[in-house]
Coordinates of C-alpha atoms in Angstrom, one line a residue:
Chain H
M1 CA 192.0 98.6 160.0
S2 CA 189.2 96.2 159.9
V3 CA 186.5 94.9 162.2
L4 CA 188.2 92.1 164.1
P5 CA 186.5 90.3 167.1
T6 CA 189.8 90.0 169.0
A7 CA 190.9 93.7 168.7
P8 CA 191.6 95.5 172.0
I9 CA 189.6 98.5 170.9
E10 CA 185.8 98.0 171.1
I11 CA 183.3 100.4 169.6
T12 CA 179.7 100.3 170.8
A13 CA 177.1 100.9 168.0
F14 CA 173.4 100.2 167.5
D15 CA 172.4 96.8 166.0
W16 CA 169.7 98.4 163.9
V17 CA 168.3 101.9 163.1
P18 CA 165.6 103.0 160.6
D19 CA 166.6 103.5 157.0
F20 CA 166.9 107.3 157.3
A21 CA 169.6 107.1 160.0
R22 CA 171.7 104.5 158.3
G23 CA 175.2 105.7 157.6
F24 CA 174.7 108.7 159.9
V25 CA 175.0 107.1 163.4
R26 CA 177.9 108.6 165.3
D27 CA 179.9 105.4 165.7
L28 CA 180.9 106.3 162.2
R29 CA 183.4 108.8 163.7
P30 CA 185.5 106.4 165.7
R31 CA 185.3 103.8 162.9
W32 CA 186.6 106.4 160.5
A33 CA 189.4 107.4 162.9
C34 CA 190.4 103.8 163.4
E35 CA 190.5 103.3 159.6
E36 CA 192.7 106.4 159.1
A37 CA 195.1 105.3 161.9
G38 CA 195.2 101.6 160.7
L39 CA 193.7 100.4 164.0
D40 CA 191.6 97.2 164.2
Y41 CA 188.5 97.4 166.3
R42 CA 185.7 95.1 167.4
E43 CA 182.0 96.0 167.5
R44 CA 179.6 95.7 170.4
L45 CA 176.1 96.1 169.0
I46 CA 173.2 97.1 171.4
P47 CA 169.5 97.6 170.5
V48 CA 168.5 101.2 169.8
L49 CA 164.9 100.8 170.8
E50 CA 165.3 99.0 174.1
R51 CA 168.7 100.1 175.3
P52 CA 170.0 97.9 178.1
G53 CA 169.9 99.5 181.6
W54 CA 173.5 98.6 182.2
Y55 CA 174.6 100.7 179.2
Y56 CA 173.8 103.9 181.0
S57 CA 176.6 103.3 183.4
E58 CA 179.0 103.4 180.5
Q59 CA 177.2 106.2 178.5
P60 CA 175.2 108.4 180.8
F61 CA 172.7 109.4 178.0
G62 CA 172.4 105.9 176.4
Q63 CA 173.9 107.2 173.1
V64 CA 176.5 105.7 170.8
P65 CA 179.4 105.5 170.4
A66 CA 181.2 104.4 173.5
L67 CA 184.7 103.0 173.3
K68 CA 186.8 100.5 175.3
D69 CA 190.5 100.0 174.9
G70 CA 191.6 97.2 177.2
D71 CA 190.2 98.4 180.6
L72 CA 189.9 102.0 179.6
R73 CA 186.4 103.3 178.9
L74 CA 185.3 106.5 177.0
F75 CA 182.1 108.1 175.9
E76 CA 181.3 111.2 173.8
S77 CA 182.5 111.1 170.2
G78 CA 184.7 114.2 170.8
A79 CA 186.5 112.6 173.7
I80 CA 186.9 109.3 171.7
L81 CA 188.3 111.1 168.6
L82 CA 190.8 112.9 170.9
Y83 CA 191.8 109.6 172.4
L84 CA 192.2 107.8 169.1
G85 CA 194.0 110.9 167.7
E86 CA 196.7 110.5 170.4
K87 CA 197.5 107.1 168.9
D88 CA 198.5 108.6 165.5
D89 CA 200.1 112.0 165.1
R90 CA 198.8 112.2 161.5
L91 CA 195.3 112.6 163.2
L92 CA 196.5 114.8 166.1
P93 CA 200.0 116.3 166.2
K94 CA 201.8 115.8 169.5
A95 CA 202.5 119.5 170.1
G96 CA 202.6 123.0 168.8
Q97 CA 200.1 125.3 167.1
T98 CA 198.8 122.6 164.8
R99 CA 197.9 120.4 167.8
A100 CA 196.1 123.4 169.4
D101 CA 194.3 124.2 166.2
T102 CA 193.2 120.5 165.9
V103 CA 191.7 120.5 169.4
C104 CA 190.1 123.9 168.9
W105 CA 188.4 122.8 165.6
L106 CA 187.3 119.5 167.2
F107 CA 185.5 121.4 169.9
A108 CA 184.2 123.9 167.4
A109 CA 182.7 121.2 165.2
L110 CA 180.8 119.7 168.2
S111 CA 180.1 122.9 170.3
S112 CA 179.7 125.7 167.7
I113 CA 178.3 123.9 164.6
E114 CA 176.7 120.6 165.5
P115 CA 174.3 122.0 168.1
Y116 CA 172.6 124.1 165.5
T117 CA 172.7 121.6 162.7
L118 CA 171.0 119.1 165.1
E119 CA 168.4 121.7 165.8
V120 CA 167.8 121.9 162.0
L121 CA 167.5 118.1 161.9
L122 CA 165.0 118.1 164.7
L123 CA 163.1 120.8 162.9
K124 CA 163.0 118.7 159.8
F125 CA 161.4 115.8 161.7
S126 CA 158.9 118.2 163.2
I127 CA 158.2 120.1 160.1
E128 CA 154.4 119.4 160.2
E129 CA 154.3 121.1 163.6
E130 CA 153.4 124.7 163.8
W131 CA 156.4 125.7 165.9
A132 CA 158.8 124.2 163.4
K133 CA 157.2 126.1 160.5
L134 CA 157.4 129.3 162.4
R135 CA 161.0 128.7 163.6
R136 CA 162.5 127.6 160.4
P137 CA 163.4 131.0 158.8
S138 CA 165.3 132.4 161.8
L139 CA 167.1 129.1 162.5
A140 CA 168.2 128.6 158.9
A141 CA 169.4 132.2 158.7
F142 CA 171.5 131.8 161.9
V143 CA 173.0 128.5 160.8
E144 CA 173.8 129.7 157.3
S145 CA 175.6 132.8 158.7
R146 CA 177.6 130.5 160.9
L147 CA 178.5 128.3 157.9
E148 CA 179.7 131.4 156.1
R149 CA 182.1 132.2 159.0
L150 CA 183.3 128.6 158.8
A151 CA 183.9 128.9 155.1
D152 CA 185.9 132.1 155.7
A153 CA 188.0 130.3 158.3
L154 CA 188.6 127.3 156.0
G155 CA 189.7 129.7 153.2
G156 CA 191.6 127.9 150.5
K157 CA 192.9 125.1 152.8
D158 CA 192.0 121.5 152.0
Y159 CA 191.4 120.7 155.7
L160 CA 190.6 122.8 158.8
T161 CA 194.2 122.9 160.0
G162 CA 195.8 122.5 156.6
R163 CA 196.3 118.7 157.0
F164 CA 193.6 116.1 157.7
S165 CA 192.9 115.4 161.4
V166 CA 190.3 114.2 163.9
A167 CA 188.8 117.7 163.6
D168 CA 187.9 117.0 160.0
I169 CA 186.2 113.7 161.0
A170 CA 184.0 115.6 163.4
M171 CA 183.3 118.6 161.1
A172 CA 182.7 116.6 157.9
T173 CA 180.3 114.2 159.7
V174 CA 178.5 117.3 161.1
L175 CA 178.3 119.1 157.7
R176 CA 177.2 115.9 155.9
E177 CA 174.3 115.6 158.3
A178 CA 173.4 119.2 157.7
Q179 CA 173.5 118.8 153.9
H180 CA 171.3 115.7 154.3
T181 CA 168.5 117.8 156.0
G182 CA 168.0 119.6 152.6
L183 CA 167.0 122.7 154.6
L184 CA 170.2 124.6 154.5
S185 CA 172.2 126.4 151.9
M186 CA 175.9 125.8 152.3
P187 CA 178.8 127.7 150.8
S188 CA 180.3 125.8 147.8
S189 CA 183.7 125.7 149.4
L190 CA 182.2 123.8 152.4
C191 CA 180.5 121.4 150.0
D192 CA 183.9 120.8 148.3
Y193 CA 185.4 120.3 151.7
V194 CA 182.9 117.7 152.7
E195 CA 183.3 115.9 149.4
R196 CA 187.1 115.9 149.8
C197 CA 186.8 114.4 153.3
L198 CA 184.2 111.8 152.3
A199 CA 186.4 110.8 149.3
R200 CA 189.0 109.4 151.7
P201 CA 189.2 105.5 151.5
A202 CA 189.0 105.3 155.3
F203 CA 185.6 107.0 155.3
T204 CA 184.3 104.6 152.7
R205 CA 185.4 101.6 154.8
A206 CA 183.9 103.1 158.0
L207 CA 180.6 103.7 156.3
A208 CA 180.6 100.2 154.8
A209 CA 181.3 98.7 158.3
Q210 CA 178.4 100.6 159.9
L211 CA 176.0 99.5 157.1
A212 CA 177.2 95.9 157.2
A213 CA 176.4 95.7 161.0
F214 CA 172.8 96.7 160.3
G215 CA 172.7 94.1 157.4
R216 CA 173.8 91.3 159.7
T217 CA 171.2 92.1 162.3
E218 CA 168.4 92.0 159.7
K219 CA 169.7 88.7 158.3
E220 CA 169.7 87.2 161.8
R221 CA 166.2 88.5 162.5
G222 CA 165.1 87.1 159.2
K223 CA 166.3 83.7 160.3
S224 CA 164.7 83.7 163.8
Chain K
M1 CA 196.1 133.8 190.4
S2 CA 195.2 137.3 189.6
V3 CA 194.8 139.6 186.6
L4 CA 198.3 140.8 185.8
P5 CA 199.1 142.8 182.7
T6 CA 202.5 141.1 182.2
A7 CA 201.2 137.5 182.5
P8 CA 202.1 135.2 179.5
I9 CA 198.5 133.9 179.4
E10 CA 196.0 136.3 177.8
I11 CA 192.2 135.8 177.9
T12 CA 190.1 137.7 175.5
A13 CA 186.8 138.9 176.9
F14 CA 184.1 141.5 176.1
D15 CA 184.6 145.0 177.5
W16 CA 180.9 145.4 178.2
V17 CA 177.7 143.3 178.0
P18 CA 174.1 144.1 179.0
D19 CA 173.2 143.6 182.6
F20 CA 171.4 140.2 182.1
A21 CA 174.6 138.7 180.6
R22 CA 177.0 139.9 183.3
G23 CA 178.7 137.1 185.2
F24 CA 177.6 134.6 182.5
V25 CA 180.0 135.4 179.6
R26 CA 182.2 132.3 178.8
D27 CA 185.5 133.9 179.6
L28 CA 184.4 133.0 183.1
R29 CA 185.5 129.4 182.3
P30 CA 189.2 130.1 181.6
R31 CA 189.3 132.7 184.4
W32 CA 188.0 130.1 186.8
A33 CA 190.5 127.5 185.6
C34 CA 193.4 129.9 186.0
E35 CA 192.3 130.7 189.5
E36 CA 192.1 127.0 190.4
A37 CA 195.5 126.4 189.0
G38 CA 197.1 129.5 190.5
L39 CA 198.0 130.9 187.1
D40 CA 198.1 134.7 186.5
Y41 CA 196.5 136.0 183.3
R42 CA 196.1 139.3 181.5
E43 CA 192.9 140.5 179.9
R44 CA 192.3 141.7 176.3
L45 CA 188.9 143.3 176.2
I46 CA 187.1 143.7 172.8
P47 CA 183.8 145.4 172.1
V48 CA 180.8 143.1 172.0
L49 CA 178.7 145.2 169.7
E50 CA 181.2 146.1 167.0
R51 CA 183.7 143.2 167.1
P52 CA 186.9 144.0 165.3
G53 CA 187.3 142.4 161.9
W54 CA 190.8 141.0 162.8
Y55 CA 189.3 139.1 165.8
Y56 CA 187.6 136.6 163.4
S57 CA 191.1 135.4 162.4
E58 CA 191.6 134.3 166.0
Q59 CA 188.1 133.2 166.8
P60 CA 186.2 132.1 163.7
F61 CA 182.7 133.0 165.1
G62 CA 183.7 136.2 166.9
Q63 CA 182.9 134.7 170.3
V64 CA 184.8 134.8 173.6
P65 CA 186.9 133.5 175.1
A66 CA 190.1 133.2 173.1
L67 CA 193.4 132.5 174.8
K68 CA 197.0 133.2 174.1
D69 CA 199.9 131.7 175.9
G70 CA 203.1 133.2 174.6
D71 CA 202.8 132.5 170.8
L72 CA 200.2 129.8 171.1
R73 CA 196.6 130.7 170.3
L74 CA 193.4 128.8 171.2
F75 CA 189.7 129.3 170.8
E76 CA 186.6 127.4 172.0
S77 CA 186.2 127.2 175.8
G78 CA 186.4 123.4 175.8
A79 CA 189.8 123.4 174.0
I80 CA 191.0 126.2 176.4
L81 CA 189.9 124.3 179.5
L82 CA 191.7 121.2 178.2
Y83 CA 194.8 123.2 177.6
L84 CA 194.8 124.9 181.0
G85 CA 194.0 121.5 182.6
E86 CA 197.2 120.1 181.2
K87 CA 199.1 122.7 183.3
D88 CA 197.7 121.3 186.6
D89 CA 196.9 117.7 187.2
R90 CA 194.4 118.6 189.9
L91 CA 192.3 119.9 187.0
L92 CA 193.1 117.2 184.5
P93 CA 195.0 114.0 185.6
K94 CA 197.9 113.0 183.4
A95 CA 196.7 109.5 182.6
G96 CA 194.4 106.7 183.4
Q97 CA 190.6 106.3 183.8
T98 CA 190.2 109.6 185.7
R99 CA 191.8 111.5 182.9
A100 CA 189.6 109.8 180.4
D101 CA 186.5 110.5 182.5
T102 CA 187.5 114.1 182.8
V103 CA 187.8 114.6 179.1
C104 CA 184.5 112.6 178.4
W105 CA 182.6 114.8 180.9
L106 CA 184.1 118.0 179.5
F107 CA 182.8 117.0 176.1
A108 CA 179.5 115.9 177.6
A109 CA 179.0 119.3 179.2
L110 CA 179.6 121.1 176.0
S111 CA 178.1 118.7 173.4
S112 CA 175.3 116.8 175.3
I113 CA 174.0 119.4 177.8
E114 CA 174.9 122.9 176.8
P115 CA 173.4 122.8 173.2
Y116 CA 170.0 122.1 174.8
T117 CA 170.3 124.6 177.7
L118 CA 171.3 127.2 175.2
E119 CA 168.2 126.4 173.2
V120 CA 166.2 127.0 176.3
L121 CA 168.0 130.3 176.8
L122 CA 167.1 131.4 173.3
L123 CA 163.5 130.3 173.8
K124 CA 163.4 132.5 177.0
F125 CA 164.5 135.5 174.9
S126 CA 161.9 134.7 172.3
I127 CA 159.1 133.8 174.6
E128 CA 156.8 136.4 173.1
E129 CA 157.1 134.7 169.8
E130 CA 154.5 132.1 168.8
W131 CA 157.1 129.4 167.9
A132 CA 158.7 129.7 171.4
K133 CA 155.4 129.3 173.2
L134 CA 154.6 126.2 171.2
R135 CA 158.0 124.7 171.4
R136 CA 158.5 125.2 175.2
P137 CA 156.8 122.1 176.6
S138 CA 158.6 119.5 174.4
L139 CA 162.0 121.3 174.8
A140 CA 161.7 121.5 178.5
A141 CA 160.6 117.9 178.8
F142 CA 163.6 116.8 176.7
V143 CA 166.2 118.8 178.7
E144 CA 164.7 117.8 182.0
S145 CA 165.0 114.1 181.1
R146 CA 168.6 114.7 180.1
L147 CA 169.3 116.4 183.5
E148 CA 167.8 113.4 185.3
R149 CA 170.3 111.2 183.4
L150 CA 173.0 113.5 184.5
A151 CA 171.9 113.4 188.1
D152 CA 171.9 109.6 187.9
A153 CA 175.5 109.6 186.6
L154 CA 176.6 112.1 189.3
G155 CA 175.1 109.8 191.9
G156 CA 176.4 110.6 195.4
K157 CA 179.7 112.0 194.1
D158 CA 180.8 115.6 194.9
Y159 CA 182.1 116.1 191.4
L160 CA 181.6 114.4 188.0
T161 CA 184.8 112.3 188.3
G162 CA 184.8 112.2 192.1
R163 CA 187.4 115.0 192.3
F164 CA 187.0 118.6 191.0
S165 CA 188.3 119.1 187.4
V166 CA 187.9 121.2 184.3
A167 CA 184.8 119.1 183.5
D168 CA 183.1 120.6 186.5
I169 CA 184.1 124.1 185.4
A170 CA 182.3 123.4 182.1
M171 CA 179.3 121.6 183.6
A172 CA 178.7 124.0 186.5
T173 CA 178.7 127.0 184.2
V174 CA 176.3 125.3 181.9
L175 CA 173.9 124.3 184.6
R176 CA 174.1 127.7 186.3
E177 CA 173.0 129.3 183.0
A178 CA 170.2 126.7 182.8
Q179 CA 169.0 127.6 186.3
H180 CA 169.1 131.2 185.5
T181 CA 166.6 130.8 182.7
G182 CA 163.9 129.9 185.3
L183 CA 162.3 127.7 182.7
L184 CA 163.6 124.3 183.8
S185 CA 163.1 122.1 186.8
M186 CA 166.5 120.6 187.9
P187 CA 167.0 117.6 190.2
S188 CA 168.0 118.7 193.7
S189 CA 171.3 116.7 193.6
L190 CA 172.3 118.8 190.6
C191 CA 171.3 122.0 192.3
D192 CA 173.5 120.9 195.2
Y193 CA 176.3 120.1 192.8
V194 CA 176.2 123.6 191.2
E195 CA 176.1 125.2 194.6
R196 CA 179.2 123.1 195.7
C197 CA 181.1 124.2 192.6
L198 CA 180.2 127.9 192.8
A199 CA 181.2 127.9 196.5
R200 CA 184.8 127.4 195.5
P201 CA 186.9 130.5 196.2
A202 CA 188.4 130.3 192.7
F203 CA 184.9 130.7 191.2
T204 CA 184.2 133.8 193.3
R205 CA 187.5 135.4 192.2
A206 CA 186.8 134.6 188.5
L207 CA 183.3 136.1 188.7
A208 CA 184.6 139.2 190.4
A209 CA 187.3 139.7 187.7
Q210 CA 184.7 139.5 184.9
L211 CA 182.4 142.0 186.6
A212 CA 185.3 144.3 187.4
A213 CA 186.3 144.5 183.7
F214 CA 182.7 145.7 182.8
G215 CA 182.9 148.2 185.7
R216 CA 186.2 149.6 184.4
T217 CA 184.8 150.1 180.9
E218 CA 181.7 151.9 182.2
K219 CA 183.9 154.2 184.4
E220 CA 186.1 155.0 181.4
R221 CA 183.0 155.7 179.2
G222 CA 181.6 157.9 182.0
K223 CA 184.8 160.0 181.8
S224 CA 184.9 160.4 178.1

């Protein structure tokens, strides 16, 4: 559960991003899953501003993360979380209703919550534009009502399916980004949920590893 | 591969939707997968306008589809497609790179394409509003550039992974909705791809079954 150049699992991440994005790039998700499962991984860092042409054959949209495990290649953080979850049934049970719930909540995080929180994030970056000012109230109202439904579904549970899983890695990273926009009001039970997830030592290590990679790039650039 | 009241698989769909939504509601996806895999299913129809309170305990956001298979419950069309795919390796291979590619493209359809095509759909419904008029050019440019990347990745293949899979059920239904907005320009190879997917007999049967359910509801209402 550390970054190890000889590990069979390779996570592709960016070698540098602007300050506001640090700690929020999506390679955080597979890093976190590896840390939870006790899996070593190596990093492959690519430039965010001039993404290499060959990378699009591995990730059709040029995004990160991508993952290799030996000869096997994966893209999309949801597919990667599902794949890593299969390696550790603490992260994804092998069968039964809890497995089904985990997969459902993984998709829910990425298909029913993240699309709208990303819209809020884009709106934040465009807030000086007239469309963003006009759109903000209806978008915030929609997202907040969806977050209330999510809080209802979480109920008094510590995690989405009762026990921590890859679904929580997806959902907590999505909600953390939403909080970071500062444009949404979130039910207190969801704030507690995010805090509970982020308090896990595996998250702390994953975050430190992402930030360390940016630090190395800057140090190298400083030398050249 | 027909609607059968005694089938163990149950798909929840709406009993009625306005004309513009007919044939586009997402229960089309599991219906299509069942038809491809030769699985019978029964329907449970719920009202779209006054969704029953109990339904939120099965589908946290009150959306369709939801699926039951015996005692097992699932929500989110991505999770349901993955589950149904496991029943037929023509729809989801059991192992190897083609399985990985199928899962990656399933997530890509629902996490990297659909969020933006849904944004275009909402914009279409809001086109008289000032924010929608102002937002349209930048949104269309973004989505169209993403569709070009998708067309590059599809290349000369008939289907996303070379052979038809649950990923194509997700992607073709997403792109069909995008075409239907009339607000996007789509590369001709993607138009051909959608046409190829929709020409499958299983799609025709799934579409007919969704429309038939709306027809039955209207007939019953006409009687009462």
